Amino acid sequence: MSALSVSPLRFALSKGRIFDDTLPLLEAAGLVPSEHPSESRKLRIPSADGRVEFLIVRASDVPTYVQYGGADLGVVGKDVLNEHGGEGVLEPLDLGIARCKLMVAGPVDAAELPQRPRVATKFPKSARAHFAAAGRQVELVKLYGSMELAPLVGLADLIVDVVDTGSTLRANGLEPIEMIAPISARLIVNRPAMKVRHAELSAVISELAAACQLPESTQESSQTES
Ligand code: PRT
Ligand code: MG
């Protein structure tokens, strides 16, 4: 870095799972938040060394902040990134944390499915691509949470949701039917920032890559839901 004082890199994170799983990697990279967001109402939290400023945003808003340069970088689940589409962001690292699976699930004792089943999901883009690829007709219903409830009250025949242990499915009389994609959290970077602040961002990417002991590769964020 130059001797001139520069503003800290802005790093978007969501509270909960993503923050908790990213924290050990940040610590290994020497980027320690000066406060924990669950113990603070602040939405901007500097790192102890002042190199970055963490922005606490909704999980689904992380790609938007990074796309428009509100944040220079961020951590987001691949499920959320696929729904966003990845425009304007680079995806240099699979952090291998917050792992889960995007799955189709339905009632354990389900009768035969209708010709065109109704599918409730927070992930319509991924769900649409999955069923279209299989040549299956479905009616998608967009929900923002508690997808597991929809089949229990007749709102939907199936759901598409992220599943970790599967205990939430089981607790609601549902079972996994098929996997759409394995999911993990990704480091994303604003495309113009990667040019303008290349040295600082490369340093952070390398440090985080070392922290999660993965080879790094600067690749275009995938626009496809595999
Ligand atoms: O705030 P907003 O509503 O926008 O986002 P969010 O609530 O989805 O964020 P958060 O913090 O819950 O999840 C952030 C990211 O963590 C997701 O985008 C996924 O990439 C990843 N992740 C990993 C998960 C899970 N595991 C997971 N288990 N996200 C959600 N869940 C849910 C699951 O759907 C179920 O309802 O947690 C519940 C428990 O899972 P089981 O299978 O262990 O019972
Ligand atoms: Mg939430």
Tab-separated table of C-alpha atoms and ligand atoms in Angstrom:
chain	number	residue	atom	x	y	z
A	1	MET	CA	0.000	0.000	0.000
A	2	SER	CA	1.084	3.566	-0.581
A	3	ALA	CA	1.994	5.900	2.242
A	4	LEU	CA	-1.068	7.976	1.363
A	5	SER	CA	-3.976	7.273	3.645
A	6	VAL	CA	-6.691	5.356	1.794
A	7	SER	CA	-10.211	4.508	2.874
A	8	PRO	CA	-10.648	1.000	4.274
A	9	LEU	CA	-11.917	-1.702	1.931
A	10	ARG	CA	-15.643	-2.238	2.526
A	11	PHE	CA	-16.462	-5.880	3.220
A	12	ALA	CA	-20.140	-6.974	3.215
A	13	LEU	CA	-21.161	-9.785	5.555
A	14	SER	CA	-24.477	-11.059	6.878
A	15	LYS	CA	-25.096	-11.820	10.545
A	16	GLY	CA	-25.484	-15.397	11.734
A	17	ARG	CA	-24.131	-18.392	9.857
A	18	ILE	CA	-22.045	-16.467	7.297
A	19	PHE	CA	-20.477	-14.152	9.874
A	20	ASP	CA	-19.821	-16.981	12.348
A	21	ASP	CA	-18.224	-19.253	9.725
A	22	THR	CA	-16.207	-16.432	8.133
A	23	LEU	CA	-14.838	-15.104	11.444
A	24	PRO	CA	-12.116	-17.795	11.884
A	25	LEU	CA	-10.938	-17.160	8.307
A	26	LEU	CA	-10.881	-13.399	8.898
A	27	GLU	CA	-8.903	-13.914	12.106
A	28	ALA	CA	-6.391	-16.140	10.302
A	29	ALA	CA	-6.086	-13.409	7.654
A	30	GLY	CA	-5.457	-10.776	10.348
A	31	LEU	CA	-8.791	-9.036	9.730
A	32	VAL	CA	-10.415	-9.074	13.156
A	33	PRO	CA	-13.732	-7.206	13.520
A	34	SER	CA	-13.509	-4.774	16.441
A	35	GLU	CA	-17.027	-5.816	17.566
A	36	HIS	CA	-19.325	-8.812	17.029
A	37	PRO	CA	-22.479	-7.788	15.099
A	38	SER	CA	-24.717	-9.806	17.435
A	39	GLU	CA	-23.456	-7.640	20.316
A	40	SER	CA	-23.700	-4.358	18.456
A	41	ARG	CA	-26.322	-2.378	16.596
A	42	LYS	CA	-23.687	-0.847	14.358
A	43	LEU	CA	-23.926	-1.673	10.669
A	44	ARG	CA	-20.332	-0.546	9.989
A	45	ILE	CA	-17.699	-2.318	12.048
A	46	PRO	CA	-14.009	-1.550	11.444
A	47	SER	CA	-11.372	-4.257	11.620
A	48	ALA	CA	-8.952	-3.838	14.515
A	49	ASP	CA	-6.165	-2.853	12.089
A	50	GLY	CA	-8.402	-0.408	10.166
A	51	ARG	CA	-7.672	-2.114	6.809
A	52	VAL	CA	-11.300	-3.015	6.208
A	53	GLU	CA	-14.725	-1.897	7.351
A	54	PHE	CA	-17.332	-4.660	7.679
A	55	LEU	CA	-20.832	-3.772	6.457
A	56	ILE	CA	-23.571	-5.841	8.107
A	57	VAL	CA	-26.309	-6.488	5.521
A	58	ARG	CA	-29.013	-9.054	4.763
A	59	ALA	CA	-27.602	-12.257	3.238
A	60	SER	CA	-29.614	-11.703	0.062
A	61	ASP	CA	-28.342	-8.107	-0.229
A	62	VAL	CA	-24.607	-8.964	-0.191
A	63	PRO	CA	-24.310	-9.449	-4.007
A	64	THR	CA	-26.205	-6.190	-4.623
A	65	TYR	CA	-23.879	-4.186	-2.349
A	66	VAL	CA	-20.848	-5.672	-4.124
A	67	GLN	CA	-22.326	-5.283	-7.634
A	68	TYR	CA	-22.944	-1.547	-7.179
A	69	GLY	CA	-19.718	-0.882	-5.283
A	70	GLY	CA	-21.430	-0.143	-1.952
A	71	ALA	CA	-18.987	-2.807	-0.785
A	72	ASP	CA	-15.682	-3.772	-2.413
A	73	LEU	CA	-16.026	-7.407	-1.417
A	74	GLY	CA	-18.312	-9.744	0.481
A	75	VAL	CA	-19.145	-13.294	1.491
A	76	VAL	CA	-22.329	-14.910	0.183
A	77	GLY	CA	-23.858	-18.375	-0.183
A	78	LYS	CA	-23.725	-19.781	-3.734
A	79	ASP	CA	-27.529	-20.268	-3.471
A	80	VAL	CA	-28.021	-16.521	-3.024
A	81	LEU	CA	-25.358	-15.659	-5.630
A	82	ASN	CA	-27.068	-17.840	-8.257
A	83	GLU	CA	-30.396	-16.075	-7.644
A	84	HIS	CA	-28.689	-12.686	-7.981
A	85	GLY	CA	-27.021	-13.790	-11.215
A	86	GLY	CA	-23.509	-12.596	-10.399
A	87	GLU	CA	-23.590	-9.452	-12.578
A	88	GLY	CA	-20.727	-7.077	-11.886
A	89	VAL	CA	-18.980	-9.336	-9.415
A	90	LEU	CA	-15.969	-11.599	-9.534
A	91	GLU	CA	-15.985	-14.810	-7.537
A	92	PRO	CA	-12.307	-15.456	-6.700
A	93	LEU	CA	-12.754	-17.984	-3.884
A	94	ASP	CA	-14.909	-20.857	-2.763
A	95	LEU	CA	-14.448	-20.506	0.996
A	96	GLY	CA	-15.819	-23.991	1.641
A	97	ILE	CA	-17.842	-22.786	4.639
A	98	ALA	CA	-21.605	-22.651	5.412
A	99	ARG	CA	-21.964	-25.813	3.355
A	100	CYS	CA	-25.416	-27.170	2.561
A	101	LYS	CA	-27.369	-28.537	-0.405
A	102	LEU	CA	-30.066	-26.944	-2.526
A	103	MET	CA	-32.736	-29.630	-2.657
A	104	VAL	CA	-36.219	-30.505	-3.831
A	105	ALA	CA	-38.254	-31.860	-0.908
A	106	GLY	CA	-41.820	-32.998	-0.369
A	107	PRO	CA	-44.166	-34.653	2.124
A	108	VAL	CA	-43.120	-38.113	3.361
A	109	ASP	CA	-46.551	-39.611	2.684
A	110	ALA	CA	-47.179	-37.705	-0.555
A	111	ALA	CA	-49.872	-38.926	-2.932
A	112	GLU	CA	-49.005	-38.909	-6.632
A	113	LEU	CA	-47.911	-35.470	-7.774
A	114	PRO	CA	-50.224	-33.457	-10.031
A	115	GLN	CA	-49.261	-32.992	-13.692
A	116	ARG	CA	-47.922	-29.544	-12.902
A	117	PRO	CA	-46.899	-29.508	-9.236
A	118	ARG	CA	-46.732	-26.244	-7.329
A	119	VAL	CA	-43.260	-25.584	-5.915
A	120	ALA	CA	-42.695	-23.073	-3.092
A	121	THR	CA	-39.238	-21.548	-2.917
A	122	LYS	CA	-37.027	-18.608	-2.048
A	123	PHE	CA	-34.895	-19.649	-5.066
A	124	PRO	CA	-37.163	-19.353	-8.158
A	125	LYS	CA	-34.332	-18.895	-10.647
A	126	SER	CA	-32.465	-22.033	-9.562
A	127	ALA	CA	-35.711	-23.997	-9.239
A	128	ARG	CA	-36.926	-22.923	-12.697
A	129	ALA	CA	-33.605	-23.917	-14.283
A	130	HIS	CA	-33.619	-27.290	-12.502
A	131	PHE	CA	-37.128	-28.315	-13.546
A	132	ALA	CA	-36.727	-26.906	-17.072
A	133	ALA	CA	-33.522	-28.925	-17.567
A	134	ALA	CA	-35.461	-32.048	-16.595
A	135	GLY	CA	-38.341	-31.095	-18.928
A	136	ARG	CA	-40.773	-30.974	-16.004
A	137	GLN	CA	-43.597	-28.452	-15.801
A	138	VAL	CA	-44.042	-26.741	-12.444
A	139	GLU	CA	-45.780	-23.698	-11.029
A	140	LEU	CA	-43.374	-21.676	-8.878
A	141	VAL	CA	-44.535	-19.797	-5.790
A	142	LYS	CA	-42.036	-17.318	-4.353
A	143	LEU	CA	-41.693	-17.298	-0.568
A	144	TYR	CA	-39.181	-15.471	1.628
A	145	GLY	CA	-38.845	-18.061	4.411
A	146	SER	CA	-40.386	-21.025	6.265
A	147	MET	CA	-40.717	-22.941	2.977
A	148	GLU	CA	-41.231	-26.153	5.002
A	149	LEU	CA	-44.681	-24.925	6.007
A	150	ALA	CA	-46.049	-24.610	2.464
A	151	PRO	CA	-46.743	-28.328	1.734
A	152	LEU	CA	-48.285	-28.797	5.209
A	153	VAL	CA	-51.055	-26.297	4.494
A	154	GLY	CA	-51.664	-27.112	0.831
A	155	LEU	CA	-49.866	-24.057	-0.527
A	156	ALA	CA	-47.437	-26.239	-2.480
A	157	ASP	CA	-46.757	-29.862	-3.459
A	158	LEU	CA	-42.975	-29.501	-3.256
A	159	ILE	CA	-40.388	-27.075	-1.956
A	160	VAL	CA	-36.909	-26.082	-3.114
A	161	ASP	CA	-34.764	-25.050	-0.143
A	162	VAL	CA	-31.293	-25.354	1.309
A	163	VAL	CA	-30.841	-28.350	3.581
A	164	ASP	CA	-28.014	-29.027	6.009
A	165	THR	CA	-28.745	-31.791	8.552
A	166	GLY	CA	-32.281	-32.386	7.218
A	167	SER	CA	-33.745	-32.105	10.710
A	168	THR	CA	-35.981	-29.170	9.749
A	169	LEU	CA	-37.446	-31.242	6.905
A	170	ARG	CA	-37.996	-34.245	9.197
A	171	ALA	CA	-39.553	-32.110	11.949
A	172	ASN	CA	-42.157	-30.990	9.409
A	173	GLY	CA	-42.960	-34.364	7.860
A	174	LEU	CA	-40.906	-33.691	4.724
A	175	GLU	CA	-38.126	-35.641	3.046
A	176	PRO	CA	-35.436	-34.769	0.526
A	177	ILE	CA	-36.287	-35.885	-3.023
A	178	GLU	CA	-33.361	-34.752	-5.153
A	179	MET	CA	-30.328	-32.518	-4.939
A	180	ILE	CA	-30.092	-29.494	-7.230
A	181	ALA	CA	-26.610	-28.321	-6.218
A	182	PRO	CA	-24.053	-28.477	-3.436
A	183	ILE	CA	-23.709	-25.014	-1.843
A	184	SER	CA	-20.890	-23.213	-0.036
A	185	ALA	CA	-20.040	-19.597	0.684
A	186	ARG	CA	-18.065	-17.608	-1.895
A	187	LEU	CA	-15.865	-14.537	-1.654
A	188	ILE	CA	-17.104	-11.998	-4.183
A	189	VAL	CA	-15.371	-8.801	-5.334
A	190	ASN	CA	-16.650	-5.707	-7.139
A	191	ARG	CA	-15.272	-5.837	-10.672
A	192	PRO	CA	-14.099	-2.179	-10.997
A	193	ALA	CA	-12.630	-2.260	-7.463
A	194	MET	CA	-10.513	-5.247	-8.474
A	195	LYS	CA	-8.810	-2.960	-11.007
A	196	VAL	CA	-8.634	0.243	-8.964
A	197	ARG	CA	-7.593	-1.363	-5.656
A	198	HIS	CA	-5.869	-4.414	-7.078
A	199	ALA	CA	-2.972	-4.680	-4.615
A	200	GLU	CA	-5.109	-4.403	-1.480
A	201	LEU	CA	-7.803	-6.763	-2.755
A	202	SER	CA	-5.263	-9.309	-4.015
A	203	ALA	CA	-3.638	-9.303	-0.584
A	204	VAL	CA	-6.976	-9.974	1.156
A	205	ILE	CA	-7.875	-12.703	-1.373
A	206	SER	CA	-4.488	-14.414	-0.880
A	207	GLU	CA	-4.767	-14.217	2.894
A	208	LEU	CA	-8.270	-15.685	2.874
A	209	ALA	CA	-7.206	-18.367	0.369
A	210	ALA	CA	-4.361	-19.342	2.685
A	211	ALA	CA	-6.775	-19.300	5.642
A	212	CYS	CA	-9.079	-21.797	3.964
A	213	GLN	CA	-6.117	-23.628	2.349
A	214	LEU	CA	-7.572	-23.593	-1.111
A	215	PRO	CA	-5.949	-22.691	-4.409
A	216	GLU	CA	-7.270	-19.369	-5.658
A	217	SER	CA	-8.446	-18.590	-9.137
A	218	THR	CA	-9.973	-15.370	-10.338
A	219	GLN	CA	-12.898	-16.532	-12.346
A	220	GLU	CA	-16.072	-14.975	-13.614
A	221	SER	CA	-18.992	-15.539	-11.292
A	222	SER	CA	-20.968	-18.382	-12.816
A	223	GLN	CA	-24.221	-17.250	-14.386
A	224	THR	CA	-25.501	-20.785	-14.535
A	225	GLU	CA	-27.173	-22.812	-11.853
A	226	SER	CA	-25.526	-26.173	-12.018
B	1	PRT	O1	-31.389	-12.776	6.076
B	1	PRT	P1	-31.923	-13.506	4.891
B	1	PRT	O2	-33.283	-14.092	5.171
B	1	PRT	O3	-31.817	-12.744	3.612
B	1	PRT	O4	-30.933	-14.745	4.682
B	1	PRT	P2	-30.919	-16.137	5.436
B	1	PRT	O5	-31.786	-16.108	6.649
B	1	PRT	O6	-31.120	-17.213	4.424
B	1	PRT	O7	-29.399	-16.217	5.940
B	1	PRT	P3	-28.745	-17.386	6.786
B	1	PRT	O8	-27.749	-16.692	7.666
B	1	PRT	O9	-29.743	-18.280	7.398
B	1	PRT	O10	-28.000	-18.245	5.661
B	1	PRT	C1	-26.914	-17.732	4.965
B	1	PRT	C2	-26.376	-18.809	4.025
B	1	PRT	O11	-25.954	-19.949	4.778
B	1	PRT	C3	-27.351	-19.370	3.014
B	1	PRT	O12	-27.459	-18.526	1.892
B	1	PRT	C4	-26.717	-20.728	2.682
B	1	PRT	O13	-25.769	-20.559	1.641
B	1	PRT	C5	-25.966	-21.099	3.969
B	1	PRT	N1	-26.558	-22.218	4.743
B	1	PRT	C6	-25.873	-23.311	5.168
B	1	PRT	C7	-27.824	-22.343	5.153
B	1	PRT	C8	-27.916	-23.569	5.850
B	1	PRT	N2	-26.683	-24.144	5.854
B	1	PRT	C9	-29.185	-23.971	6.421
B	1	PRT	N3	-29.285	-25.048	7.039
B	1	PRT	N4	-28.907	-21.534	5.029
B	1	PRT	C10	-30.068	-21.904	5.579
B	1	PRT	N5	-30.248	-23.094	6.268
B	1	PRT	C11	-31.590	-23.341	6.836
B	1	PRT	C12	-32.369	-24.502	6.218
B	1	PRT	O14	-33.107	-24.056	5.110
B	1	PRT	C13	-33.295	-24.936	7.353
B	1	PRT	O15	-34.481	-24.173	7.331
B	1	PRT	O16	-31.462	-23.670	8.190
B	1	PRT	C14	-32.491	-24.557	8.607
B	1	PRT	C15	-31.850	-25.725	9.328
B	1	PRT	O17	-31.269	-26.652	8.415
B	1	PRT	P4	-31.234	-28.216	8.710
B	1	PRT	O18	-31.281	-28.932	7.398
B	1	PRT	O19	-29.931	-28.460	9.420
B	1	PRT	O20	-32.392	-28.550	9.584
B	2	MG	MG	-32.719	-14.858	7.938
